[in-house]
Amino acid sequence: AEPMVQKHLESLQSSCGNGLETGALQRLTNLLLVEGLTDIQQKEHDILQVETTKGLPSVSKSIPLEKLFLPLSKVSIPPRISVTIGVAGIGKSTLVKLFACSWAKGEISRDITFVLPLTFRELNTYEKLSAERLICSAFPHGAEPGCVSAGAARTLLILDGLDEFKTPLDFSNAVVCTDPKKEIQVDNLITNIIRGNLLQEASVWVTSRPAAAGQIPSGLVDRMTEIRGFGAAEMKDFLDQMFLDNRDLSSQVLQHIRANRSLHVLCTIPGFCWISGSSIAYFLKHNSDQSREAAVVPSTLSEIFSYYFKMALSGDWLEKPREALRIEQAVNTSRKLVGSLGRLAFYGLLRRKHVFYEQDMKAYGIDLSLLHSCLSTRLLLKEDMQASTAYYFSHLTTQEFLAALYYYTAAKRAIFDLFTESGVSWPKLGFLSHFRAAVQRALQAEERHLDIFIRFLSGLLSPQVTRLLAGWLLLKDEPGGLRSQAVAVLQGCLSAEPAVSWRAVNAMRCLQELRHTGTARAVEEAMRSGSLAGMLTPMNCSALAYLLQVSDVCLEETNLSNCLTYSVCKSLLSQLLFCHSLRLDNNQFKDDVMELLGSVLSGKDCQIQRLR
């Protein structure tokens, strides 16, 4: 079997080695060792997780990549089931490629005889599989599948991207199967492998976005690790790599990112940093020569994406400018494409579907010949697999922005509820009733998959974005009256609940996207001058919770002296968890408040390090 193994090693090096730039990979050689998923990881949207924890890991234990599958001590055994989590765009697939490539070169984990990488994207294309066929699809160079489960050889089966799997794993009702030749439903096959009924000799490594990883019962996971985002130096290096021939531009972009705390936090995600970096650079390049717009650097998510899409539509990537006439044609073609891609993005998002296949493309009327334009490669990526081709958006937020664009445009003329794809529903007329329906749907959803979609939908009503996209993706002369009505809808969500929830914080962020910043500004001023006492109405409490995440006033220390009552303290509890340094002097607290604070300090998510 030697030549076959050699062939396998070579094919891994060529398939996994491409696209790995050495500079950006240092971060992936050390992972965080975590005890399991926190509350916020199980429930909240990836972007909200990063915003809430400010992109800082709550654990200090780390493990080098080369020890990922080794015992932690002399007396323990190697993990059989390892799970690595990371938010969208943080580099999970890159990590898998890096590991497989380093292993194939003989640089790490030499105790492992076979590394068999598979993606859930590929597994989606099978209806049924046996354990043996699964091994053969990962190891197509023809060795007997038996050798993989033979006792002496240690095999590592990598299953990348559980969050992209089309069927949720159901461990409580899965039928037991111990026959490696038997063809069974793919989800059932995976649960049996993880439980150890099949391929029990093999080690299994699953990567996933945090919430989806919760499908695997924690009792079955031997080791959980997390990928951390960029540190300050890594972000700088990443941008320097992006603008290799223009260091000046790179440092200007970094300056703008650092000046905006909420943006800076999100740019710890490489996938998002790339989009923001491209947008800000495009803005700087175009506004130096035409400052008549008296434009402001894009700072909200919607502004970042508006520039990104404008750049994509005009084909005006930083590398090559285009002549005007061809831009005109390209824009018209792109508009059609964005329309059909938007519908795919929206209904995909509703079903939590992020990977699409050719039959999906046909069903949504997407012209596959148009997909090879420059535009789509920045928005939609494709991966050719053995049996078919998979398409996926360049980042989760790209899908969410397209979905919001589709909804925004469709809501102007739709007469039925857009959330029911069949179109059979009570009549719904007017943009505002569709906007209200979307906000209610997002805020009531048990899962938080619509949180960023709703932020983008709000942002499309902001004057800056409307001006930017007028005549491109939005009609010229959009009525301004919608904005104030949308503000009222969002403010209605702020005073609805006694405790400040993540939903309220998200509604505050929607108001920021709309550029309705008055409430937050007033509360921030009061914090600066120490005059918060008596101001903390439910709406202002939501604004305060939002400021705890983004304001520079809370950067060194969050000072809530002289202003908290029992009920305000109770309503803010879930948000105070994430303040590193908290000052609560002179609040005349009674025992009941001390009990509350005690419960916070012992919480799993708690990041408070100093309390006065």
XYZ file of C-alpha atoms in Angstrom:
612
model
C 0.000 0.000 0.000
C 3.069 2.293 0.183
C 2.619 3.909 -3.287
C -1.051 4.555 -2.504
C -0.189 6.241 0.760
C 2.427 8.314 -1.074
C -0.208 9.304 -3.614
C -2.573 10.273 -0.784
C 0.119 12.460 0.830
C 0.839 14.203 -2.462
C -2.821 14.824 -3.226
C -3.353 16.288 0.269
C -0.398 18.618 -0.183
C -1.694 19.876 -3.499
C -5.365 20.169 -2.481
C -4.769 21.644 0.970
C -1.604 23.587 0.243
C -3.080 26.078 -2.169
C -4.187 29.375 -0.720
C -2.206 29.015 2.510
C -0.131 32.185 2.913
C 2.369 31.520 5.640
C 2.186 35.005 7.159
C -1.415 34.871 8.276
C -1.287 31.369 9.726
C 0.717 31.861 12.902
C -2.536 32.523 14.772
C -3.874 29.073 13.871
C -0.921 27.178 15.333
C -2.256 27.800 18.863
C -5.854 27.005 19.804
C -7.754 27.841 22.988
C -8.690 24.889 25.193
C -12.282 25.374 26.323
C -14.519 23.533 28.754
C -17.590 23.519 26.547
C -19.955 26.033 24.987
C -20.950 29.139 26.935
C -24.581 30.249 27.045
C -23.964 32.998 24.580
C -22.263 30.632 22.113
C -25.228 28.291 22.174
C -27.845 30.963 21.657
C -26.523 34.086 19.980
C -25.574 34.998 16.429
C -21.833 34.691 15.672
C -21.421 38.443 15.192
C -23.166 39.202 18.493
C -20.873 36.719 20.252
C -17.819 38.617 19.051
C -19.351 41.997 19.890
C -20.343 40.922 23.388
C -17.020 39.365 24.341
C -15.265 42.231 22.494
C -13.343 39.631 20.528
C -11.394 38.645 23.647
C -11.226 34.999 24.692
C -12.417 34.269 28.224
C -9.913 31.445 28.715
C -6.181 31.577 28.995
C -5.303 27.922 28.419
C -4.066 27.174 24.938
C -2.832 24.098 23.105
C -0.409 24.035 20.162
C -1.723 22.520 16.937
C 0.875 19.751 16.982
C -0.482 18.524 20.342
C -4.137 18.741 19.394
C -4.584 14.954 19.265
C -2.135 13.971 22.008
C -3.003 13.138 25.651
C -2.848 16.187 27.947
C -0.905 14.294 30.617
C 1.113 11.097 30.990
C -1.827 9.231 32.489
C -4.580 10.276 30.081
C -5.406 8.838 26.658
C -5.599 10.690 23.308
C -9.008 12.249 22.608
C -11.247 10.210 20.310
C -13.733 12.981 19.554
C -12.317 16.503 19.238
C -14.417 19.531 18.348
C -12.987 22.886 17.252
C -15.382 25.826 17.236
C -15.051 29.266 15.709
C -17.386 31.969 14.421
C -18.072 32.414 10.690
C -14.982 33.609 8.824
C -12.477 32.945 11.625
C -10.530 30.290 9.673
C -11.880 26.801 10.507
C -11.429 25.385 7.003
C -8.041 27.083 6.722
C -7.023 25.417 9.985
C -8.036 22.010 8.608
C -6.047 22.632 5.410
C -3.045 23.802 7.410
C -3.159 20.694 9.599
C -3.635 18.251 6.695
C -0.880 19.869 4.669
C 1.606 19.960 7.596
C 0.791 16.340 8.395
C 1.285 15.253 4.765
C 4.718 16.935 4.782
C 5.592 14.986 7.926
C 5.856 18.138 10.077
C 3.276 17.277 12.769
C 1.335 14.378 14.320
C 3.544 11.628 12.959
C 1.780 9.113 15.223
C -1.251 9.391 12.905
C -1.082 6.972 9.957
C -3.961 8.334 7.884
C -5.566 11.791 7.808
C -8.852 11.740 5.930
C -10.395 15.208 5.486
C -14.057 15.476 4.463
C -16.425 18.441 4.442
C -20.093 18.420 5.358
C -20.566 20.259 2.046
C -19.557 17.032 0.315
C -21.594 14.823 2.646
C -24.689 16.857 1.714
C -24.528 15.374 -1.771
C -25.140 11.798 -0.535
C -28.492 10.440 0.580
C -27.065 7.236 2.080
C -23.527 6.061 2.868
C -21.800 3.201 4.641
C -18.766 3.737 6.886
C -16.624 1.992 4.278
C -17.802 4.177 1.409
C -17.234 7.238 3.586
C -13.594 6.212 4.066
C -13.223 5.491 0.339
C -14.534 8.925 -0.589
C -11.928 10.531 1.677
C -9.166 8.181 0.559
C -9.829 7.672 -3.141
C -6.393 6.212 -3.821
C -7.739 2.763 -3.483
C -6.413 1.193 -0.289
C -8.749 -1.352 1.302
C -11.034 0.501 3.709
C -10.209 -2.258 6.192
C -6.700 -0.918 6.707
C -8.148 2.263 8.140
C -9.904 0.522 11.001
C -7.134 -1.982 11.607
C -5.925 -1.688 15.179
C -2.282 -0.740 14.600
C -2.909 2.242 12.338
C -4.177 5.450 13.916
C -6.603 7.205 11.617
C -7.899 10.749 11.955
C -11.199 11.444 10.219
C -11.786 15.195 9.803
C -15.364 16.429 9.342
C -15.238 20.130 8.513
C -18.199 22.503 8.862
C -20.950 20.812 10.862
C -22.950 24.065 10.629
C -23.235 23.480 6.849
C -24.765 20.023 7.180
C -28.275 19.800 5.701
C -29.722 17.569 8.465
C -29.464 18.362 12.181
C -27.793 15.522 14.114
C -30.272 13.787 16.369
C -28.423 11.734 18.972
C -31.471 10.788 21.013
C -33.348 9.065 18.189
C -30.552 7.767 15.973
C -30.812 4.073 15.075
C -27.763 2.094 16.218
C -25.648 0.617 13.410
C -22.442 -1.402 13.878
C -22.056 -2.803 10.349
C -19.443 -0.779 8.385
C -20.813 -2.109 5.066
C -24.418 -1.082 5.673
C -25.702 1.969 3.754
C -27.597 4.308 6.096
C -28.772 7.949 6.127
C -25.707 10.196 6.302
C -26.773 11.988 9.519
C -27.293 8.594 11.124
C -23.861 7.487 9.953
C -22.225 10.534 11.553
C -24.009 10.022 14.906
C -22.956 6.347 14.936
C -19.333 7.255 14.207
C -19.302 9.892 16.964
C -20.950 7.492 19.436
C -18.282 4.916 18.615
C -20.608 2.290 17.115
C -18.696 2.581 13.824
C -14.980 3.230 13.157
C -14.369 3.109 16.891
C -10.620 2.806 16.248
C -10.531 6.139 14.422
C -10.132 9.569 16.004
C -12.665 12.128 14.771
C -12.160 15.894 14.510
C -15.266 18.020 13.877
C -15.145 21.766 13.157
C -18.228 23.935 13.512
C -19.634 27.372 14.211
C -20.428 27.522 17.945
C -24.218 27.109 18.008
C -24.222 24.089 15.666
C -21.584 22.361 17.785
C -24.227 22.145 20.515
C -25.843 19.292 18.555
C -23.129 16.940 19.834
C -23.836 15.980 23.472
C -21.001 17.317 25.635
C -20.545 13.899 27.250
C -19.320 12.552 23.904
C -16.717 15.281 23.326
C -13.256 14.471 24.695
C -11.627 17.778 23.787
C -13.035 21.119 22.728
C -10.920 23.918 21.333
C -11.690 27.344 19.906
C -9.992 29.438 17.243
C -9.134 32.919 18.411
C -9.393 36.003 16.205
C -6.690 38.488 15.287
C -4.608 40.224 17.900
C -3.448 43.798 17.150
C -0.208 42.809 15.407
C -1.944 40.123 13.342
C -4.582 42.542 12.104
C -1.843 44.913 10.971
C 0.023 42.104 9.179
C -3.183 40.952 7.512
C -3.907 44.428 6.119
C -0.282 44.829 5.049
C -0.674 41.581 3.089
C -3.878 42.907 1.536
C -2.236 46.109 0.320
C 1.253 44.816 -0.310
C 2.262 47.568 -2.715
C 0.707 50.402 -0.726
C 1.771 50.534 2.931
C 0.402 54.025 3.215
C -3.104 52.868 2.320
C -2.765 49.928 4.677
C -1.953 52.137 7.661
C -4.775 54.576 6.808
C -7.247 51.690 6.691
C -5.984 50.387 10.028
C -6.297 53.852 11.554
C -9.959 54.034 10.534
C -10.680 50.565 11.861
C -9.036 51.339 15.202
C -10.927 54.595 15.550
C -14.234 52.752 15.511
C -14.520 50.369 18.409
C -17.398 48.230 17.177
C -15.782 47.831 13.774
C -12.401 47.079 15.317
C -13.886 44.241 17.363
C -15.461 42.644 14.279
C -12.232 42.963 12.324
C -10.685 40.375 14.648
C -12.531 37.974 12.267
C -10.303 37.600 9.171
C -13.250 37.071 6.799
C -14.854 40.286 7.991
C -11.566 42.203 8.167
C -11.067 41.494 4.473
C -14.459 42.975 3.564
C -13.997 46.039 5.799
C -10.452 46.617 4.617
C -11.537 46.454 0.950
C -14.444 48.866 1.548
C -12.503 51.458 3.478
C -9.646 51.365 0.954
C -12.140 51.804 -1.897
C -13.705 54.732 -0.058
C -10.328 56.404 0.589
C -9.264 55.935 -3.015
C -12.442 57.457 -4.424
C -12.916 60.258 -1.979
C -9.494 61.743 -2.250
C -10.264 62.774 -5.819
C -13.903 63.810 -5.355
C -14.587 65.178 -1.935
C -17.730 66.962 -3.134
C -19.852 64.327 -1.386
C -18.252 65.505 1.850
C -18.421 61.852 2.697
C -17.847 60.194 6.029
C -15.688 57.074 6.315
C -18.013 54.043 6.314
C -18.497 53.001 9.909
C -21.752 51.060 10.203
C -22.097 47.515 8.868
C -24.496 48.696 6.160
C -22.114 51.426 4.988
C -19.203 48.979 4.833
C -21.249 46.587 2.718
C -22.693 49.314 0.506
C -19.177 50.304 -0.516
C -18.197 46.661 -0.888
C -21.116 45.984 -3.224
C -20.625 49.207 -5.136
C -17.036 48.165 -5.699
C -18.170 44.679 -6.754
C -20.826 45.996 -9.129
C -18.545 48.405 -10.900
C -15.877 45.714 -11.064
C -13.640 48.415 -9.645
C -11.391 46.314 -7.448
C -8.329 48.069 -6.221
C -6.231 46.157 -8.776
C -7.812 47.397 -11.978
C -10.035 50.346 -12.860
C -12.575 49.899 -15.692
C -13.771 52.276 -18.372
C -17.172 53.901 -17.874
C -19.139 52.268 -20.695
C -18.305 48.755 -19.642
C -19.177 49.670 -16.078
C -22.686 50.650 -17.254
C -23.214 47.222 -18.879
C -21.659 45.391 -15.955
C -23.923 47.183 -13.500
C -27.063 46.159 -15.377
C -26.001 42.528 -15.549
C -24.907 42.600 -11.924
C -28.190 44.062 -10.803
C -30.056 41.120 -12.277
C -27.630 38.748 -10.641
C -27.877 40.486 -7.264
C -31.672 40.252 -7.525
C -31.696 36.491 -8.025
C -28.810 35.887 -5.600
C -30.665 38.021 -3.045
C -33.707 35.767 -3.182
C -31.490 32.697 -2.770
C -29.700 34.413 0.131
C -32.946 35.362 1.897
C -34.748 32.027 1.685
C -31.477 30.252 2.422
C -31.070 32.355 5.567
C -34.597 31.524 6.738
C -33.779 27.841 6.455
C -30.286 28.321 7.946
C -28.915 27.098 4.652
C -25.527 28.492 3.662
C -24.355 26.072 0.979
C -26.144 25.695 -2.338
C -25.896 23.211 -5.177
C -26.659 23.419 -8.882
C -30.284 22.389 -8.413
C -30.744 25.304 -5.942
C -29.219 27.697 -8.449
C -31.621 26.524 -11.160
C -34.596 26.656 -8.800
C -33.869 30.340 -8.067
C -33.279 31.166 -11.718
C -29.627 32.077 -11.249
C -27.791 32.152 -14.540
C -24.716 29.998 -13.970
C -22.927 31.597 -16.920
C -23.117 35.003 -15.184
C -21.665 33.525 -12.028
C -18.162 33.593 -13.367
C -17.990 37.360 -13.464
C -15.647 39.200 -11.167
C -18.650 40.269 -9.114
C -19.699 36.835 -8.087
C -16.252 35.636 -7.121
C -16.201 38.325 -4.434
C -19.702 37.498 -3.249
C -20.107 33.828 -4.036
C -17.429 31.156 -4.010
C -17.649 27.768 -5.661
C -16.088 24.458 -4.864
C -15.990 21.584 -7.349
C -16.465 18.230 -5.682
C -16.447 14.656 -6.964
C -20.131 14.526 -7.807
C -21.262 18.155 -7.998
C -20.437 21.807 -7.385
C -21.161 23.664 -4.163
C -21.686 27.426 -3.984
C -21.447 29.514 -0.818
C -21.257 33.214 0.073
C -17.840 34.721 0.761
C -18.890 35.391 4.369
C -22.074 34.869 6.374
C -22.598 38.662 6.443
C -22.468 38.782 2.619
C -25.455 36.446 2.518
C -27.230 38.533 5.164
C -26.676 41.812 3.309
C -27.928 40.333 0.032
C -30.934 38.905 1.851
C -31.719 42.349 3.301
C -31.361 43.991 -0.133
C -33.776 41.465 -1.604
C -36.297 41.955 1.214
C -35.984 45.745 1.067
C -36.680 45.869 -2.665
C -39.359 43.168 -2.629
C -41.183 44.753 0.315
C -41.813 47.873 -1.766
C -44.170 45.957 -4.058
C -45.074 42.711 -2.278
C -48.703 42.159 -1.368
C -48.170 38.969 0.659
C -45.933 38.064 3.562
C -42.420 37.514 2.177
C -41.521 35.054 4.915
C -43.829 32.430 3.428
C -42.141 31.510 0.184
C -45.257 29.991 -1.343
C -46.760 33.481 -1.148
C -50.015 32.234 0.409
C -50.740 34.426 3.415
C -52.902 37.287 4.585
C -52.347 40.322 2.364
C -49.597 42.631 3.605
C -49.262 46.016 1.980
C -46.688 48.747 2.213
C -43.022 48.690 3.088
C -43.623 49.529 6.726
C -45.837 46.539 7.469
C -43.180 44.283 5.895
C -40.482 46.019 7.944
C -42.497 45.538 11.134
C -43.081 41.860 10.275
C -39.337 41.333 9.774
C -38.437 43.035 13.054
C -41.001 40.989 14.970
C -39.867 37.797 13.280
C -36.200 38.499 14.082
C -36.811 39.509 17.677
C -39.126 36.617 18.456
C -37.136 33.895 16.724
C -35.988 31.236 19.156
C -32.700 31.190 17.258
C -30.907 34.386 16.439
C -30.144 33.793 12.777
C -31.975 36.938 11.608
C -30.264 39.435 13.932
C -27.762 40.801 11.426
C -30.224 40.619 8.531
C -32.471 42.990 10.485
C -29.542 45.305 11.157
C -28.828 45.530 7.444
C -32.514 46.047 6.659
C -32.539 49.002 9.072
C -29.273 50.324 7.665
C -30.672 50.414 4.126
C -32.989 53.199 5.348
C -30.128 55.396 6.558
C -29.527 58.565 4.512
C -25.854 57.704 3.826
C -26.636 54.258 2.447
C -29.605 55.475 0.431
C -27.406 58.142 -1.142
C -24.631 55.648 -1.818
C -26.756 53.004 -3.484
C -29.271 55.237 -5.258
C -29.421 54.236 -8.891
C -27.239 51.205 -8.198
C -29.144 48.797 -6.040
C -31.881 51.066 -4.758
C -34.195 53.301 -6.753
C -33.369 56.978 -6.907
C -35.333 59.267 -4.573
C -36.384 56.888 -1.848
C -38.944 58.572 0.459
C -37.357 59.748 3.710
C -40.531 59.349 5.783
C -39.970 55.620 6.125
C -36.937 56.184 8.266
C -38.735 57.920 11.139
C -41.461 55.259 11.110
C -38.830 52.501 11.192
C -37.187 54.245 14.164
C -40.535 54.160 15.995
C -40.909 50.415 15.296
C -37.424 49.708 16.692
C -37.874 51.936 19.735
C -41.046 50.004 20.469
C -38.860 46.935 21.008
C -36.731 48.659 23.636
C -39.198 49.209 26.404
C -41.097 45.962 25.987
C -39.224 43.765 28.490
C -38.268 44.259 32.135
C -34.749 42.861 31.656
C -32.416 44.201 28.980
C -31.991 41.292 26.585
C -29.641 40.736 23.665
C -32.649 41.548 21.486
C -32.843 45.023 22.959
C -29.117 45.518 22.398
C -29.578 44.373 18.808
C -32.468 46.819 18.371
C -30.121 49.573 19.638
C -27.583 48.497 17.043
C -30.314 48.662 14.383
C -30.938 52.268 15.420
C -27.212 52.976 15.053
C -27.320 51.465 11.548
C -30.206 53.837 10.795
C -27.985 56.653 12.089
C -30.511 57.432 14.789
C -27.973 57.984 17.543
C -29.630 60.488 19.889
C -30.574 58.135 22.739
C -27.157 56.484 22.931
C -25.393 59.844 22.746
C -27.401 61.322 25.610
C -26.708 58.310 27.861
C -23.008 58.374 26.955
C -22.798 62.073 27.856
C -24.454 61.339 31.198
C -21.922 58.569 31.849
C -19.071 60.955 31.139
C -20.368 63.569 33.491
C -21.537 61.073 36.148
C -25.161 62.197 35.928
C -26.900 58.929 35.096
C -28.959 58.859 38.295
C -32.680 59.016 37.597
C -32.152 58.691 33.834
C -32.329 54.932 33.539
C -35.700 54.323 31.914
C -36.086 50.960 30.116
C -35.054 52.573 26.813
C -32.009 54.243 28.341
C -31.062 50.956 30.030
C -30.963 49.345 26.584
C -28.790 52.210 25.365
C -26.511 51.727 28.381
C -26.206 47.988 27.666
C -25.215 48.838 24.097
C -22.657 51.396 25.308
C -21.094 48.838 27.666
C -20.036 47.048 24.478
C -18.940 49.919 22.266
C -18.223 53.108 24.176
C -14.734 54.352 24.952
C -16.110 55.612 28.267
C -16.269 51.954 29.382
C -12.954 50.953 27.896
C -10.792 51.145 31.035
C -13.536 50.963 33.613
C -17.327 50.900 33.637
C -18.376 53.426 36.239
C -21.966 52.981 37.407
C -21.644 54.731 40.753
C -24.595 56.585 42.320
C -27.111 55.531 39.694
C -28.280 51.934 40.141
C -31.468 50.837 41.844
C -32.367 47.209 42.516
C -34.637 46.995 39.448
C -32.129 48.703 37.110
C -29.374 46.453 38.414
C -31.558 43.404 37.830
C -32.456 44.479 34.306
C -28.784 44.996 33.381
C -27.404 41.821 34.973
C -26.885 39.782 31.826
C -24.972 42.695 30.284
C -22.728 43.516 33.254
C -21.142 40.061 32.958
C -18.915 41.257 30.147
C -17.433 44.359 31.801
C -13.826 43.631 32.702
C -13.681 46.310 35.353
C -16.812 47.465 37.117
C -17.262 50.281 39.621
C -20.441 50.447 41.681
C -19.692 52.914 44.498
C -22.407 54.576 46.603
C -25.388 52.722 45.220
C -26.822 51.988 48.700
C -27.249 48.344 47.763
C -29.168 46.023 50.062
C -28.632 42.290 50.528
C -30.881 41.311 47.644
C -28.629 43.186 45.182
C -25.518 41.587 46.670
C -27.122 38.186 46.059
C -27.790 39.157 42.459
C -24.185 40.244 41.969
C -22.986 37.043 43.580
C -24.956 35.008 41.057
C -23.350 37.013 38.231
C -19.801 36.510 39.483
C -20.194 32.743 39.602
C -21.681 32.570 36.075
C -19.859 30.628 33.357
C -19.795 33.582 30.950
C -18.631 36.096 33.558
C -15.643 38.210 32.480
C -15.528 40.620 35.427
C -11.981 40.832 36.749
C -12.216 43.854 39.016
C -15.189 45.043 41.048
C -15.349 48.094 43.320
